Every structure is written in structure tokens, then in C-alpha cells.
CSV table of C-alpha atoms in Angstrom, one decimal:
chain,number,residue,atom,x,y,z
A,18,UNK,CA,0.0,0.0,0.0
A,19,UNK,CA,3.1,2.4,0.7
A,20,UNK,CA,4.0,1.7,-2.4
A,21,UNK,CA,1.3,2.5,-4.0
A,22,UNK,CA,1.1,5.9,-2.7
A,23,UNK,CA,4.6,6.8,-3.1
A,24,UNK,CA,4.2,6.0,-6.8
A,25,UNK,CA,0.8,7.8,-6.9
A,26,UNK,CA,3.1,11.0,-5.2
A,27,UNK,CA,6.1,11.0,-7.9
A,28,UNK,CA,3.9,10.1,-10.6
A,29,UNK,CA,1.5,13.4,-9.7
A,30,UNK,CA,4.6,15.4,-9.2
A,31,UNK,CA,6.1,14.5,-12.8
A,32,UNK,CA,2.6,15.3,-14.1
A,33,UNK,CA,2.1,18.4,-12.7
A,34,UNK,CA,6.3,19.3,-13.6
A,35,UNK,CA,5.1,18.5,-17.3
A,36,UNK,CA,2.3,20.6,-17.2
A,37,UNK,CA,3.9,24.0,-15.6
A,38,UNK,CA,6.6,23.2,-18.6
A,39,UNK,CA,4.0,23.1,-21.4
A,40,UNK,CA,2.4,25.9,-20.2
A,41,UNK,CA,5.4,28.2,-19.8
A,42,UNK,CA,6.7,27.2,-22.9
A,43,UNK,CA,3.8,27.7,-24.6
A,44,UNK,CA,2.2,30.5,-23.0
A,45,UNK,CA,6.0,33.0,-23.0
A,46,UNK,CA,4.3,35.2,-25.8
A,47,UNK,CA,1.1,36.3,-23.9
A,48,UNK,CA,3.3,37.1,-20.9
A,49,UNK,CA,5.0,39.6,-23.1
A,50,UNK,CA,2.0,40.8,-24.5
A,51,UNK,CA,0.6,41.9,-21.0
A,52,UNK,CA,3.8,43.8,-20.3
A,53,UNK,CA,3.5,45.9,-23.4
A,54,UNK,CA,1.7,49.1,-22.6
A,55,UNK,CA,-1.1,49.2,-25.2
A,56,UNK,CA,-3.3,51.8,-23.8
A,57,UNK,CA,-1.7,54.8,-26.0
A,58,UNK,CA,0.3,54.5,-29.0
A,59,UNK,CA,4.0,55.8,-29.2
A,60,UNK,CA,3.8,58.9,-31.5
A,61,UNK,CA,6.3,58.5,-34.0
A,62,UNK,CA,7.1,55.1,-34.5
A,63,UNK,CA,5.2,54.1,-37.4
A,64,UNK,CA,2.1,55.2,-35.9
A,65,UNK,CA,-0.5,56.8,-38.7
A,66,UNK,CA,-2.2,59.9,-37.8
A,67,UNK,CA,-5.3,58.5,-38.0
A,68,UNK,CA,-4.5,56.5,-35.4
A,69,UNK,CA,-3.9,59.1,-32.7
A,70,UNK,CA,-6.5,59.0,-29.8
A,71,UNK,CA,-8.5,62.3,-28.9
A,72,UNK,CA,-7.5,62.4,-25.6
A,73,UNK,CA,-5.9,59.8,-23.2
A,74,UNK,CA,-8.5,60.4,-20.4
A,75,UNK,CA,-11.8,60.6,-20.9
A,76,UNK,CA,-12.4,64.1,-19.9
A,77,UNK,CA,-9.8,64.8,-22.4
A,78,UNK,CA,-11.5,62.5,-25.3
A,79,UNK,CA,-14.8,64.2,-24.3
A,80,UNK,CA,-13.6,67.9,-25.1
A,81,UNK,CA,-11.5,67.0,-27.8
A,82,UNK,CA,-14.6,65.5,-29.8
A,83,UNK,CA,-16.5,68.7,-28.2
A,84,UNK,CA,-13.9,70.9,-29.8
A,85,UNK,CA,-14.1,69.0,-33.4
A,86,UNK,CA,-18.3,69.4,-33.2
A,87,UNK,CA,-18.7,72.3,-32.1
A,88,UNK,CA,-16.1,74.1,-34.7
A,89,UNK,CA,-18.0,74.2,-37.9
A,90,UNK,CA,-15.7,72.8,-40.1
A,91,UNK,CA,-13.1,75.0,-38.6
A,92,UNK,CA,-11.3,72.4,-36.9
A,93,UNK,CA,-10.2,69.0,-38.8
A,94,UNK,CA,-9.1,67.0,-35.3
A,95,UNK,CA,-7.8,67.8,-31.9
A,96,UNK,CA,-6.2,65.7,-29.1
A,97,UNK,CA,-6.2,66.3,-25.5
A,98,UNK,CA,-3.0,64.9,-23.5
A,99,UNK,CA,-2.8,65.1,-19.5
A,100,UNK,CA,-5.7,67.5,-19.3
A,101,UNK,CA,-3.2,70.7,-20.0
A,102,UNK,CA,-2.2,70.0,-23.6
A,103,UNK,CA,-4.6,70.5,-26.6
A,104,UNK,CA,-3.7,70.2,-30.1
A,105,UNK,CA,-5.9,71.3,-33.1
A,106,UNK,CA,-5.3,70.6,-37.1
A,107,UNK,CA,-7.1,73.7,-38.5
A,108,UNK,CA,-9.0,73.3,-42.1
A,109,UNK,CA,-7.9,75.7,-45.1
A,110,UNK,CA,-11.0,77.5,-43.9
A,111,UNK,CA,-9.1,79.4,-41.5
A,112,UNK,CA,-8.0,82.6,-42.9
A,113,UNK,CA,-3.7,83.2,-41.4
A,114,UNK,CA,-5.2,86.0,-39.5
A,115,UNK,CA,-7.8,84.5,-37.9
A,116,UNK,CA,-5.4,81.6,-36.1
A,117,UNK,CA,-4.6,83.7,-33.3
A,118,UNK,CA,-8.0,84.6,-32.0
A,119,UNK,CA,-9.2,80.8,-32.4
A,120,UNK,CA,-6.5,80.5,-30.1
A,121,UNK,CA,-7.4,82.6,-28.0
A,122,UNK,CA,-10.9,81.3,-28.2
A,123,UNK,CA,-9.7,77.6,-27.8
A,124,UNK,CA,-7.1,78.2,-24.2
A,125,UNK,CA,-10.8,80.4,-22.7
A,126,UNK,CA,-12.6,77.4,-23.1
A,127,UNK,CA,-10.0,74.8,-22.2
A,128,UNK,CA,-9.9,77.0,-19.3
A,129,UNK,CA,-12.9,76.8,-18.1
A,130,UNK,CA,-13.0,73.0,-18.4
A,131,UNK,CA,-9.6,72.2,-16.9
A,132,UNK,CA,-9.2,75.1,-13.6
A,133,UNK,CA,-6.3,76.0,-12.0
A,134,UNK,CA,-3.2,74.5,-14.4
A,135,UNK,CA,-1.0,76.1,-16.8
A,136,UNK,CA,-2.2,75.1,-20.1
A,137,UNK,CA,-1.2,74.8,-24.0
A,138,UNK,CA,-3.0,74.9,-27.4
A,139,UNK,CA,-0.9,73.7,-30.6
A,140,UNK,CA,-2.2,75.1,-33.5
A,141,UNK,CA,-1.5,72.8,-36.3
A,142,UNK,CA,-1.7,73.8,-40.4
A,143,UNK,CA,-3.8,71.4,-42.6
A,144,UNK,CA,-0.3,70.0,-44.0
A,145,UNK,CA,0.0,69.2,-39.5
A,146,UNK,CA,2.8,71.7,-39.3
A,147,UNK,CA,3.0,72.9,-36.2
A,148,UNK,CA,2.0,76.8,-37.2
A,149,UNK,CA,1.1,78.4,-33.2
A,150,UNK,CA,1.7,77.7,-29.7
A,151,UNK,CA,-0.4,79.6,-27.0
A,152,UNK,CA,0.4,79.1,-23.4
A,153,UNK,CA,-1.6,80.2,-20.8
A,154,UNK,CA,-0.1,81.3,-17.3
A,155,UNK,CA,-2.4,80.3,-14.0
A,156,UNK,CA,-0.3,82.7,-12.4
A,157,UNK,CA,-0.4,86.0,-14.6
A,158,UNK,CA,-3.7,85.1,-16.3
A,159,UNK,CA,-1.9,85.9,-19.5
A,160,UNK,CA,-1.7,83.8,-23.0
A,161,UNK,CA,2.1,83.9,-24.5
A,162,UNK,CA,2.3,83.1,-28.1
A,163,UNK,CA,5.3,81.7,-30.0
């Protein structure tokens, strides 16, 4: 009877030893999979525009689409990143002297929806050339333009 259940024992060990090798073995790749960030692509590496997420939280996604809605045609896409960065792609509707007060128009009402934190709007040409940069100052209440 011992001897049955020592055999039972080392027979259930070399089972279980053959299973845990299988399934590493077979199951490496989905480990790396699950330490790959996929939440937000890399911008850059071979990453279409297209592609590019409206905002990576969800307050950020829902003002970006807001932005895109409400323009009128005047804005082709926008992105919100960390709640303090905007970025816009204007459409060849927008006259050059009218970029600066969209601006303008577009750090008020960021503003409003993201208190108290320094903030930025890109300003981006149809081509997606970055063409204005308006930073807005919590402290000095002032927009700086580059």
C-alpha cells in the first residue's frame, strides 16, 4: 500500500512538472503581451495619424470631440494629453489672420474645463505643421504666443 502511494506521489509530481513546462513554454508570448503598454500608441514610431486617440483620459477624449463638433468645419481634429495640452489641425478655412484669435478662443474654453493649471494649445496647419503655440499662465492670467 506504501507503495502505492509513493508512486501515486512521484507520478502526480512529474505530471504536474510537465504541465507548468508546457504551459510556460507555450504561454511566454502572452506574458510579453501583458507587459507591453497598449493603452496609447508611441507617437512616431510608425504610428498613422489617423491612429492618434482624442484624448488619453476621458475628460480629455470628451472635449476633444467637443472641440471637433462644435467648430463648424473649422477644426479638422484635436487631441487632449494630461488635461493641460490641446492640439488642433485647422482646415484651409481658416484665414492666417484669424489663427490667433481661435487660439485665443480655444485656451478660454480649455480653461474653463480644466481650472487652475498652466495650459497649452498647438495650433496645427492642414499639412500638420506645427503653425502656433499659445500658453496660458495660472499665475499672470496671460496667453504667451510663439
Amino acid at each position: 500500500m506504501i507503495l502505492l502511494q509513493q508512486s501515486r506521489k512521484i507520478l502526480m509530481s512529474a505530471i504536474l512538472i510537465l504541465v507548468l513546462t508546457i504551459t510556460t513554454a507555450c504561454g511566454g508570448s502572452n506574458v510579453a503581451q501583458v507587459e507591453r503598454p497598449s493603452n496609447a500608441p508611441a507617437i512616431g514610431r510608425d504610428v498613422t495619424y489617423t491612429q492618434l486617440e482624442r484624448g488619453n483620459t476621458s475628460s480629455g477624449q470628451s472635449f476633444g470631440n467637443w472641440v471637433v463638433q462644435t467648430s463648424k468645419g473649422l477644426i479638422k481634429d484635436a487631441y487632449v494629453r494630461d488635461n493641460n495640452k490641446l492640439g488642433i489641425v485647422i482646415s484651409q478655412q481658416v484665414r492666417p489672420n484669424e489663427v490667433r484669435p481661435l487660439a485665443k478662443s480655444l485656451v478660454e474654453g480649455f480653461r474653463k474645463n480644466f481650472p487652475n493649471q498652466d495650459l497649452t494649445v498647438l495650433v496645427y496647419a492642414p499639412d500638420k505643421k506645427l503653425i502656433l503655440t499659445a500658453k496660458y499662465d495660472t499665475q499672470t492670467s496671460q496667453i504667451q504666443y510663439t
